[in-house]
mmCIF file of C-alpha atoms in Angstrom:
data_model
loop_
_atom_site.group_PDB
_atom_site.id
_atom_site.type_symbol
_atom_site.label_atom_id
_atom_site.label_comp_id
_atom_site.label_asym_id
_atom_site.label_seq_id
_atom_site.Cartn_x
_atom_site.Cartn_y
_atom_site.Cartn_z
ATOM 1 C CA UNK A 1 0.000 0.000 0.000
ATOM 2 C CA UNK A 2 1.217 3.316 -0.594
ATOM 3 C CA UNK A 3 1.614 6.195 2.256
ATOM 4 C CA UNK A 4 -1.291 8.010 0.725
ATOM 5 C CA UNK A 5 -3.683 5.234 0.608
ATOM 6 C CA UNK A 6 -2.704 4.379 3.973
ATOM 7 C CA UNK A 7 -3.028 7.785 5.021
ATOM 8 C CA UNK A 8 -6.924 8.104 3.807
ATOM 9 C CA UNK A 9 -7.587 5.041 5.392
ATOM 10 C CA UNK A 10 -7.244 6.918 8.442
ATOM 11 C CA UNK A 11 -9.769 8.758 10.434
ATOM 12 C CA UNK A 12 -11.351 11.843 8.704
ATOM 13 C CA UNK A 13 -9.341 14.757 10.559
ATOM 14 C CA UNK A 14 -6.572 13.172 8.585
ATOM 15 C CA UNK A 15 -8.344 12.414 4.976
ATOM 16 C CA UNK A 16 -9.527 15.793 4.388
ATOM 17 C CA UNK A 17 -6.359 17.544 5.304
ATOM 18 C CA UNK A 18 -4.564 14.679 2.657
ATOM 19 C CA UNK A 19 -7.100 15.757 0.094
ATOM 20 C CA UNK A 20 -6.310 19.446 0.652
ATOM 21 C CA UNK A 21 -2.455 19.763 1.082
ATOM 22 C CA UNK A 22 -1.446 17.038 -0.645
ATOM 23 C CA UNK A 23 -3.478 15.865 -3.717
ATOM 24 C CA UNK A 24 -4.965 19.053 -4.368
ATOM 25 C CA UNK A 25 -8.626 17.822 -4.581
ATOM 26 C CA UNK A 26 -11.799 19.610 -5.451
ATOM 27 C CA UNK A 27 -12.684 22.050 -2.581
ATOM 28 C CA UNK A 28 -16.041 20.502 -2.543
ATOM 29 C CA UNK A 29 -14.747 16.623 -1.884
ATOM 30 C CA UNK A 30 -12.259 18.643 0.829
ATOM 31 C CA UNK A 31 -15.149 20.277 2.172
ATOM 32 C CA UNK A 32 -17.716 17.289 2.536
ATOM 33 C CA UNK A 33 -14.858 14.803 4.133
ATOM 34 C CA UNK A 34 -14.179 17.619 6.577
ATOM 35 C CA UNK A 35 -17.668 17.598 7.549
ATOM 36 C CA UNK A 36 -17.542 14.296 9.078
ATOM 37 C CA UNK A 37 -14.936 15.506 11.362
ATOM 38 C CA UNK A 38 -17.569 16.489 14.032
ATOM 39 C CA UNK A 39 -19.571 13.311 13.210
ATOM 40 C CA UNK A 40 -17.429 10.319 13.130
ATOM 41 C CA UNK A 41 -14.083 9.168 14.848
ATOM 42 C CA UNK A 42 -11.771 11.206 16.649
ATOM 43 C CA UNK A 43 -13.414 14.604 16.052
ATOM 44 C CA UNK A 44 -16.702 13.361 17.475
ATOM 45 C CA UNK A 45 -15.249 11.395 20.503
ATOM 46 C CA UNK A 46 -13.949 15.294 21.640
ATOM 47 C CA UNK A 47 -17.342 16.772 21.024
ATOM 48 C CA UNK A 48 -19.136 14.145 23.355
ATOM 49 C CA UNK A 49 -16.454 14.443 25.765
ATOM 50 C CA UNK A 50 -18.092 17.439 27.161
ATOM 51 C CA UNK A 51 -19.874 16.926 30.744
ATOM 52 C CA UNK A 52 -23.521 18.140 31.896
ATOM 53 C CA UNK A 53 -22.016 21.724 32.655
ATOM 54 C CA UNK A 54 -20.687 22.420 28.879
ATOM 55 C CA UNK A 55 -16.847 22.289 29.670
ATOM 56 C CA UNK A 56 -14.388 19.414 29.473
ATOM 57 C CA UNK A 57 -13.562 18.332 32.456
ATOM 58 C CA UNK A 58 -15.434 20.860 34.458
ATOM 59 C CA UNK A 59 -12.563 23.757 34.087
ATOM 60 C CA UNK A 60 -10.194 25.743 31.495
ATOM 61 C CA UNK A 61 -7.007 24.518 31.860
ATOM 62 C CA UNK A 62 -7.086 21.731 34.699
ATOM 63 C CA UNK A 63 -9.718 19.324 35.227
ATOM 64 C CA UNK A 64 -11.572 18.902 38.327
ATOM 65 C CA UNK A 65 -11.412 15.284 38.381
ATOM 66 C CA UNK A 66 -8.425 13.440 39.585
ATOM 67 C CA UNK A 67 -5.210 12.604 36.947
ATOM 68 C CA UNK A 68 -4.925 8.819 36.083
ATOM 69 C CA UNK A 69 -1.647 8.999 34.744
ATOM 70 C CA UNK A 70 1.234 10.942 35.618
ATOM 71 C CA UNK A 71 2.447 13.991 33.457
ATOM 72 C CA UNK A 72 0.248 17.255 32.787
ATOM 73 C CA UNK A 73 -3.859 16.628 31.933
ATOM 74 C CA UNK A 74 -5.380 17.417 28.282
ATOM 75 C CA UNK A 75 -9.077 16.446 28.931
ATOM 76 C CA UNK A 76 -9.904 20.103 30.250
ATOM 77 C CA UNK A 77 -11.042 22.697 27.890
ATOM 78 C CA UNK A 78 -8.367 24.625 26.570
ATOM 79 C CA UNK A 79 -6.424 21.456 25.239
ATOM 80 C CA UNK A 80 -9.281 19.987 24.186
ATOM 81 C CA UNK A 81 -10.809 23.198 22.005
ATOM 82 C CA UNK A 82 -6.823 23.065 20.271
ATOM 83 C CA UNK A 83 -7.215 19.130 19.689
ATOM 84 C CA UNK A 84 -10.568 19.932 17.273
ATOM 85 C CA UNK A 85 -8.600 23.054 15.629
ATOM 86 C CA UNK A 86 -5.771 20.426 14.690
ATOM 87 C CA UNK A 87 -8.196 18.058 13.468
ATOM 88 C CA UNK A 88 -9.936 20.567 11.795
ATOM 89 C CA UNK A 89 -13.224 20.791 12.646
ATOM 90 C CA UNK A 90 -15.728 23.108 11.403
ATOM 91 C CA UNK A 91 -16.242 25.570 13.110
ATOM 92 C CA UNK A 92 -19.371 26.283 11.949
ATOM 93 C CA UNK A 93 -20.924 23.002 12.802
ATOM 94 C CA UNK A 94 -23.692 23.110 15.159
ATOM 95 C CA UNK A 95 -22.125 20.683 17.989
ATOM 96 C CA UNK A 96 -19.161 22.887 17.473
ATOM 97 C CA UNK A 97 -21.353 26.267 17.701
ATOM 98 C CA UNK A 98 -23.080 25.027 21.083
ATOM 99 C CA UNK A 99 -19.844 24.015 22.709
ATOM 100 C CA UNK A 100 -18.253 27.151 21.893
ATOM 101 C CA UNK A 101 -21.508 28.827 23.452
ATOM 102 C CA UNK A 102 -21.242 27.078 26.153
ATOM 103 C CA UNK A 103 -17.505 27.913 26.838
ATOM 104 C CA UNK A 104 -18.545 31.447 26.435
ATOM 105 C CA UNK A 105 -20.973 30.958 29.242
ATOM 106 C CA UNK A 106 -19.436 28.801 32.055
ATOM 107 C CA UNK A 107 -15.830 28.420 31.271
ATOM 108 C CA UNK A 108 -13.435 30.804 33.638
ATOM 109 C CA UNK A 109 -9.902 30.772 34.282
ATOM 110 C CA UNK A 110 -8.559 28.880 36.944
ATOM 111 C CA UNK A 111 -6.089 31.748 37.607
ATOM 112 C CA UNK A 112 -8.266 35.002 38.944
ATOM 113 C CA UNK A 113 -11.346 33.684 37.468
ATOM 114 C CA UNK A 114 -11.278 35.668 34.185
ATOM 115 C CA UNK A 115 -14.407 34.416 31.179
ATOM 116 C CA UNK A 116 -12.437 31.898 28.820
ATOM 117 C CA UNK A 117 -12.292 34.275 25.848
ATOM 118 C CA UNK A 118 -10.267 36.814 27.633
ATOM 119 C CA UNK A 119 -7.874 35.054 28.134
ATOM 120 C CA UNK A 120 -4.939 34.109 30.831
ATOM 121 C CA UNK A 121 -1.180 35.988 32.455
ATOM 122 C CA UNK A 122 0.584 33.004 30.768
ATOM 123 C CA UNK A 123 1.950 33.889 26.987
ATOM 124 C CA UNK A 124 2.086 29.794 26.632
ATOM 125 C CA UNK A 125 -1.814 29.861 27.441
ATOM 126 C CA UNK A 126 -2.983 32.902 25.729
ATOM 127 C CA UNK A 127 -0.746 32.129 22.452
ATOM 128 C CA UNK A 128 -3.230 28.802 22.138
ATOM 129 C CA UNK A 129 -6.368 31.034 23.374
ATOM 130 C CA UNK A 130 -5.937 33.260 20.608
ATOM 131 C CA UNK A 131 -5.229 30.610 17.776
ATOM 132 C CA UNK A 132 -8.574 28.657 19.073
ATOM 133 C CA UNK A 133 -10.456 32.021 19.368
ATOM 134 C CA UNK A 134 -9.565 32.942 15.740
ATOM 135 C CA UNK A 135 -10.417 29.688 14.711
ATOM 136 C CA UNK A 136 -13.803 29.403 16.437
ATOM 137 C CA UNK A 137 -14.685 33.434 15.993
ATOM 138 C CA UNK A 138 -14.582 34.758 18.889
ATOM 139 C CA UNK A 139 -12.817 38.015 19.414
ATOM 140 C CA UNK A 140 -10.083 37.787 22.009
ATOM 141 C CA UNK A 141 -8.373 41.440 22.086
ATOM 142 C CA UNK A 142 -6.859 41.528 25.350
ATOM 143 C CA UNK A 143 -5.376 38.250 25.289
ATOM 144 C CA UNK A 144 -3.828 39.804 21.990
ATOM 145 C CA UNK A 145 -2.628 42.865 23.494
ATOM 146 C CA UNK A 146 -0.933 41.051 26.623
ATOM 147 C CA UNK A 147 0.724 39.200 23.862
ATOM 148 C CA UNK A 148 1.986 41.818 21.972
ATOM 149 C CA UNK A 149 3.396 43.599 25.093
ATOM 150 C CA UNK A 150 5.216 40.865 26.303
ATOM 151 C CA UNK A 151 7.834 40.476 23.034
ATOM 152 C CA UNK A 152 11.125 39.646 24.705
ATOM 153 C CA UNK A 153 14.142 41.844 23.851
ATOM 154 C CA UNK A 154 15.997 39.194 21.869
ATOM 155 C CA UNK A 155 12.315 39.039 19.848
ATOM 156 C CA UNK A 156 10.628 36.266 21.194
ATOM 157 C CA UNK A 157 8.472 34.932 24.443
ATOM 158 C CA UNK A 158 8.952 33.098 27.178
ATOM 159 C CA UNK A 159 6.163 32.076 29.708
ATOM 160 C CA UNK A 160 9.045 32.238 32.569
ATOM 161 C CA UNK A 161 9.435 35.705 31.983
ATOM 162 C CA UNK A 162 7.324 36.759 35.081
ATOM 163 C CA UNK A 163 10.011 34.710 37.354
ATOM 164 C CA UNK A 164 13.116 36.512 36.238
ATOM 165 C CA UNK A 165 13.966 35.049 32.629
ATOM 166 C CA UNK A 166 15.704 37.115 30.332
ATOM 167 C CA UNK A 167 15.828 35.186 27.093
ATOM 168 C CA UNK A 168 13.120 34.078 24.785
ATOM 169 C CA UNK A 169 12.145 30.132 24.565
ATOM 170 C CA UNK A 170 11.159 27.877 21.758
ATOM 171 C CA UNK A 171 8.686 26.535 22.686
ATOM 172 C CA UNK A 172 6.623 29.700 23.936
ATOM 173 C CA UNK A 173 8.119 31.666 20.714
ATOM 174 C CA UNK A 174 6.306 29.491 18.267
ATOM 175 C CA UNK A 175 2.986 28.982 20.057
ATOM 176 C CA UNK A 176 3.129 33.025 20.036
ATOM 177 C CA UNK A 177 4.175 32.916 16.407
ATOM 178 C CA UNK A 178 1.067 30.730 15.624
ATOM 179 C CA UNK A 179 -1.450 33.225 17.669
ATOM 180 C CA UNK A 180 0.224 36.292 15.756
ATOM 181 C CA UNK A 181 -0.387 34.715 12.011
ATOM 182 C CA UNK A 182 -3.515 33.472 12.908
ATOM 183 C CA UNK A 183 -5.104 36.997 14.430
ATOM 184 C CA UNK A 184 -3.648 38.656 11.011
ATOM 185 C CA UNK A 185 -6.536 36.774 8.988
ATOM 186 C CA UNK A 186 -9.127 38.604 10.889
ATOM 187 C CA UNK A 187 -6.872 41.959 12.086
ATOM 188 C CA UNK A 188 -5.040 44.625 9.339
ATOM 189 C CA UNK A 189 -3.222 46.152 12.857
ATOM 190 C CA UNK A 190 0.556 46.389 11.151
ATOM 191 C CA UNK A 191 2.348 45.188 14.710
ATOM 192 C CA UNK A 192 0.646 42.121 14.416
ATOM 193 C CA UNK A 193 2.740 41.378 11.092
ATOM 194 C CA UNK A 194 6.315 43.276 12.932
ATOM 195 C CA UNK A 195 6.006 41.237 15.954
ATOM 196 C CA UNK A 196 5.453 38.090 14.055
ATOM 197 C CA UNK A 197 8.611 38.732 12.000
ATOM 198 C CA UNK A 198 10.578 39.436 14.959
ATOM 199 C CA UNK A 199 9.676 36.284 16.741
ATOM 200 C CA UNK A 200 10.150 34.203 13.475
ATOM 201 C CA UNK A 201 13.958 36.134 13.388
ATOM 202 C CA UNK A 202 14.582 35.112 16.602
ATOM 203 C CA UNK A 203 14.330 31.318 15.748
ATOM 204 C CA UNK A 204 15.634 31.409 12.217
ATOM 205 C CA UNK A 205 18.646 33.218 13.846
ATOM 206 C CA UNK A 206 19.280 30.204 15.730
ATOM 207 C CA UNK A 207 18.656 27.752 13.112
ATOM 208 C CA UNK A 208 15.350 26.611 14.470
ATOM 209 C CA UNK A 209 17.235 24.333 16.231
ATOM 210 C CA UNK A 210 19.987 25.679 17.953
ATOM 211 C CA UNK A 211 22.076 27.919 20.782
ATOM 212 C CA UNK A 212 22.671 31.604 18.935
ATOM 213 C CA UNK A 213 25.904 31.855 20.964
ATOM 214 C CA UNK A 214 27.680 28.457 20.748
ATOM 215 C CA UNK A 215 26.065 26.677 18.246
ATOM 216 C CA UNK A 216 24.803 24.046 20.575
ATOM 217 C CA UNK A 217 21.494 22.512 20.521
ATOM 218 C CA UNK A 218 19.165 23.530 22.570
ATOM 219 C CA UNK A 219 17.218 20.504 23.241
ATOM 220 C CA UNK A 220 17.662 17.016 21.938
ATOM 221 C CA UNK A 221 13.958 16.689 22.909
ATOM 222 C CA UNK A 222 13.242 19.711 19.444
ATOM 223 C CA UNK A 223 14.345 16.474 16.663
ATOM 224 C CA UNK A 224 11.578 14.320 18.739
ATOM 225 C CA UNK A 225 8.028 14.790 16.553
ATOM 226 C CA UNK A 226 4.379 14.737 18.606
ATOM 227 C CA UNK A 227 1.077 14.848 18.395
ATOM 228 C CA UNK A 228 -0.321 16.648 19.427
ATOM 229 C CA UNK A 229 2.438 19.002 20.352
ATOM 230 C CA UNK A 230 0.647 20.189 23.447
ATOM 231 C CA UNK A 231 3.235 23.342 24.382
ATOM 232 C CA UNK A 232 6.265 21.716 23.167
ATOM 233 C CA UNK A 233 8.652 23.160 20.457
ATOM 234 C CA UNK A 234 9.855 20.798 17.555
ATOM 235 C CA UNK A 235 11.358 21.139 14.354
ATOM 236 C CA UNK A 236 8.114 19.617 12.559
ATOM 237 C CA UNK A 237 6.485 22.093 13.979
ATOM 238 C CA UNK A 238 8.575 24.840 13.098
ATOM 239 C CA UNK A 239 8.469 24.118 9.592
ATOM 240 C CA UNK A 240 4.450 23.854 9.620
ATOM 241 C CA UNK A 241 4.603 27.611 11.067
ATOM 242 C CA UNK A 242 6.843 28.262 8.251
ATOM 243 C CA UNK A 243 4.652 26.473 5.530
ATOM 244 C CA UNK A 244 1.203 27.979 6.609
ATOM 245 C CA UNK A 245 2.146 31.543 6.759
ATOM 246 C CA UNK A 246 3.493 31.444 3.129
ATOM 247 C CA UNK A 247 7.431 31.451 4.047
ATOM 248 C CA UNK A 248 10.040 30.969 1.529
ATOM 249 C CA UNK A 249 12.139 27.941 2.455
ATOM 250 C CA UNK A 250 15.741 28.899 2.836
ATOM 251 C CA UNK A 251 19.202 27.638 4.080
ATOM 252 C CA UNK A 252 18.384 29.011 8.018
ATOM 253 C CA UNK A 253 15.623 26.349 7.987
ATOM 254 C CA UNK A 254 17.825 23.140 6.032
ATOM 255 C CA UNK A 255 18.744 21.370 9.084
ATOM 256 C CA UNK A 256 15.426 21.147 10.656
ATOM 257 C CA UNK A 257 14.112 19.774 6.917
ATOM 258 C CA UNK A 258 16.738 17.296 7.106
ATOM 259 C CA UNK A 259 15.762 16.363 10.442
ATOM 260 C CA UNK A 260 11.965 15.293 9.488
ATOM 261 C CA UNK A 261 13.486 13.707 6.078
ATOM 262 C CA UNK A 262 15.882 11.559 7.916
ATOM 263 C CA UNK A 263 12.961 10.412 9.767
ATOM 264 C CA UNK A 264 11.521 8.686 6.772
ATOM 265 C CA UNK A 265 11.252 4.824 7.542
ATOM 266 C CA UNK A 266 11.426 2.477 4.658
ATOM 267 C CA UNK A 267 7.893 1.667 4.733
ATOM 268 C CA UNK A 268 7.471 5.596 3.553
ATOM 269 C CA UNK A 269 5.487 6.542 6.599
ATOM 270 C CA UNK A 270 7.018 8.956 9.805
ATOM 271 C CA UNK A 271 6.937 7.377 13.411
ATOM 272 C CA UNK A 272 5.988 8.887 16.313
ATOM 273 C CA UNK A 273 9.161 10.043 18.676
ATOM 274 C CA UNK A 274 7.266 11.346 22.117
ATOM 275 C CA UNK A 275 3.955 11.663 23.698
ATOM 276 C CA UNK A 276 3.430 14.804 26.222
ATOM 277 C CA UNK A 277 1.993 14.419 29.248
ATOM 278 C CA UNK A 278 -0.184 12.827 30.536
ATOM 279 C CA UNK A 279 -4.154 11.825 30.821
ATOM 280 C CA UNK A 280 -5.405 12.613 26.933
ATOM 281 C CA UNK A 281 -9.010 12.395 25.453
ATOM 282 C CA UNK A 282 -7.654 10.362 22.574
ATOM 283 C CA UNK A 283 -4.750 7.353 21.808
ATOM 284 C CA UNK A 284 -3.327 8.862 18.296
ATOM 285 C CA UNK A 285 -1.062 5.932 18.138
ATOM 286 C CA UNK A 286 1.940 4.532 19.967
ATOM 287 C CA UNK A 287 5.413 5.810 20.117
ATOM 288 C CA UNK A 288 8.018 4.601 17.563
ATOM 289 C CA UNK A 289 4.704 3.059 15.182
ATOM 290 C CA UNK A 290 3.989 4.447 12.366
ATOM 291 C CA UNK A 291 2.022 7.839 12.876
ATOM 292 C CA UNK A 292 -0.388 9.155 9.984
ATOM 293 C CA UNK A 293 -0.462 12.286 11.835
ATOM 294 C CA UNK A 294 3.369 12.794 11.584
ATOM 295 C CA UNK A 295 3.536 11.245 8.590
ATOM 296 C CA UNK A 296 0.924 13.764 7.306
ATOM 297 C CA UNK A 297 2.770 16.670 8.651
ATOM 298 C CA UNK A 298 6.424 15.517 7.582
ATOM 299 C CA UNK A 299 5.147 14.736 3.756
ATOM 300 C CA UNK A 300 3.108 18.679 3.935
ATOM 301 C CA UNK A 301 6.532 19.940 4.954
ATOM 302 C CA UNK A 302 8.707 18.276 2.261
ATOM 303 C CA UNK A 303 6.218 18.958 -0.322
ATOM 304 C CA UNK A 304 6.662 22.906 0.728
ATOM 305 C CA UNK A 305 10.342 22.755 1.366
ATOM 306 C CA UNK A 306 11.299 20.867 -2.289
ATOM 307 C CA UNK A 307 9.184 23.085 -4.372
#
């Protein structure tokens, strides 16, 4: 079988994005196989997830209910919400519509109680509040400006900047990065685009991969591909950033292309290095099998980065 037929064997968050970014379908057969997204498999497990109350796991960002597993929860709200964006559900469905409602009405921040759509005092939280809210439409200024005020001097982000840090990180850089491309499709405000550059400059400085003053890698855990990526920085995810907002590939990004080609296996498909975490709403496959959602990612990548 080959990697694209095994890939649209898979569950319909994955088919429809296949017939989009890779084969170029009709927008129509892209649009009716993303439909089933709320209805069937993965997309519709998350929708009926939801308890009595509306929420996931009765709160925004950690669930009321005791962990099973060790490692950080994803069955509250706020992961959950970014799980349907990455599977790509419509967000003009009408289970999606009445969740989102819902949210609106009951869901509050753990920290000072604040509604759901305004968002957080983590950059790490709001960067994913703002990519949902775009994605959902629902205006979420404030989050935006707290954002755009808390650019690093180096260019990036860093949720540890409220304990002392100095320095921009990865991994909050590129979930900012995300928020910042995604509010430009529904904002003209020019320091939307200026910000985004810097923060982009700021890792293509470095190689997307590496140390701007020795050279070093930052983390060996960056070359290990997930999904979801929960908060985590990798170079998959990177180059997806990259892709999406219409970049040019260029010699600043080569290693971290080489990094998801060399992850090829012979079989044609991309294996899944790490899962985050902990408790999860749904099993995307095992580490070190072969992952359609990696594979998916790695072959959108390649297909930008070769031309």
């Amino acid at each position: 079988m080959g990697t694209i037929d095994w890939l649209l064997e898979g569950d319909p968050a994955i088919r429809w994005q296949v017939l989009q970014d890779l084969l170029d379908a009709d927008p129509a057969e892209v649009a009716a196989e993303r439909a089933r997204v709320a209805r069937e498999g993965w997309g519709a497990q998350l929708l009926a997830a939801r308890g009595d109350d509306g929420q996931w796991a009765g709160g925004a960002h950690s669930p009321t209910t005791a962990p099973m597993l060790p490692g950080q929860p994803w069955t509250s709200t706020a992961p959950v919400l970014t799980e349907l964006r990455l599977l790509g559900v419509d967000p003009a469905d009408g289970s999606v519509r009445a969740a989102i409602d819902d949210v609106k009405r009951v869901t509050r921040w753990e920290y000072d109680d604040e509604p759901f759509f305004e968002g957080e005092v983590e950059p790490c939280i709001n960067a994913a509040l703002v990519t949902n809210a775009v994605y959902y439409g629902e205006p979420a200024e404030p989050a935006v400006e707290r954002l755009l005020g808390e650019r690093m001097a180096d260019g990036g982000w860093n949720c540890e900047q409220e304990h002392g840090s100095v320095r921009s990180s990865f991994d909050t850089t590129i979930a900012v990065l995300e928020a910042l491309a995604a509010q430009e499709r529904v904002s003209d405000d020019p320091r939307l685009e200026e910000a985004r550059a810097s923060g982009e400059a700021y890792l293509l400085e470095r190689g997307l991969l590496r140390r701007r003053s020795t050279g070093e890698l930052v983390k060996e855990a960056y070359l290990e591909l997930a999904f979801p990526p929960r908060w985590h920085y990798d170079a998959l995810r990177a180059l997806e950033h990259f892709r999406a907002v219409g970049a040019a590939p260029d010699e600043r990004m080569a290693e971290a292309i080489e990094v998801v080609r060399s992850k090829r296996r012979a079989d044609g498909t991309w294996p899944l290095d790490v899962r985050h975490g902990g408790d999860a709403r749904i099993d995307y496959g095992a580490v070190g099998e072969p992952n359609r959602w990696i594979t998916l990612g790695a072959l959108r990548v390649l297909r930008w980065a070769d031309g």
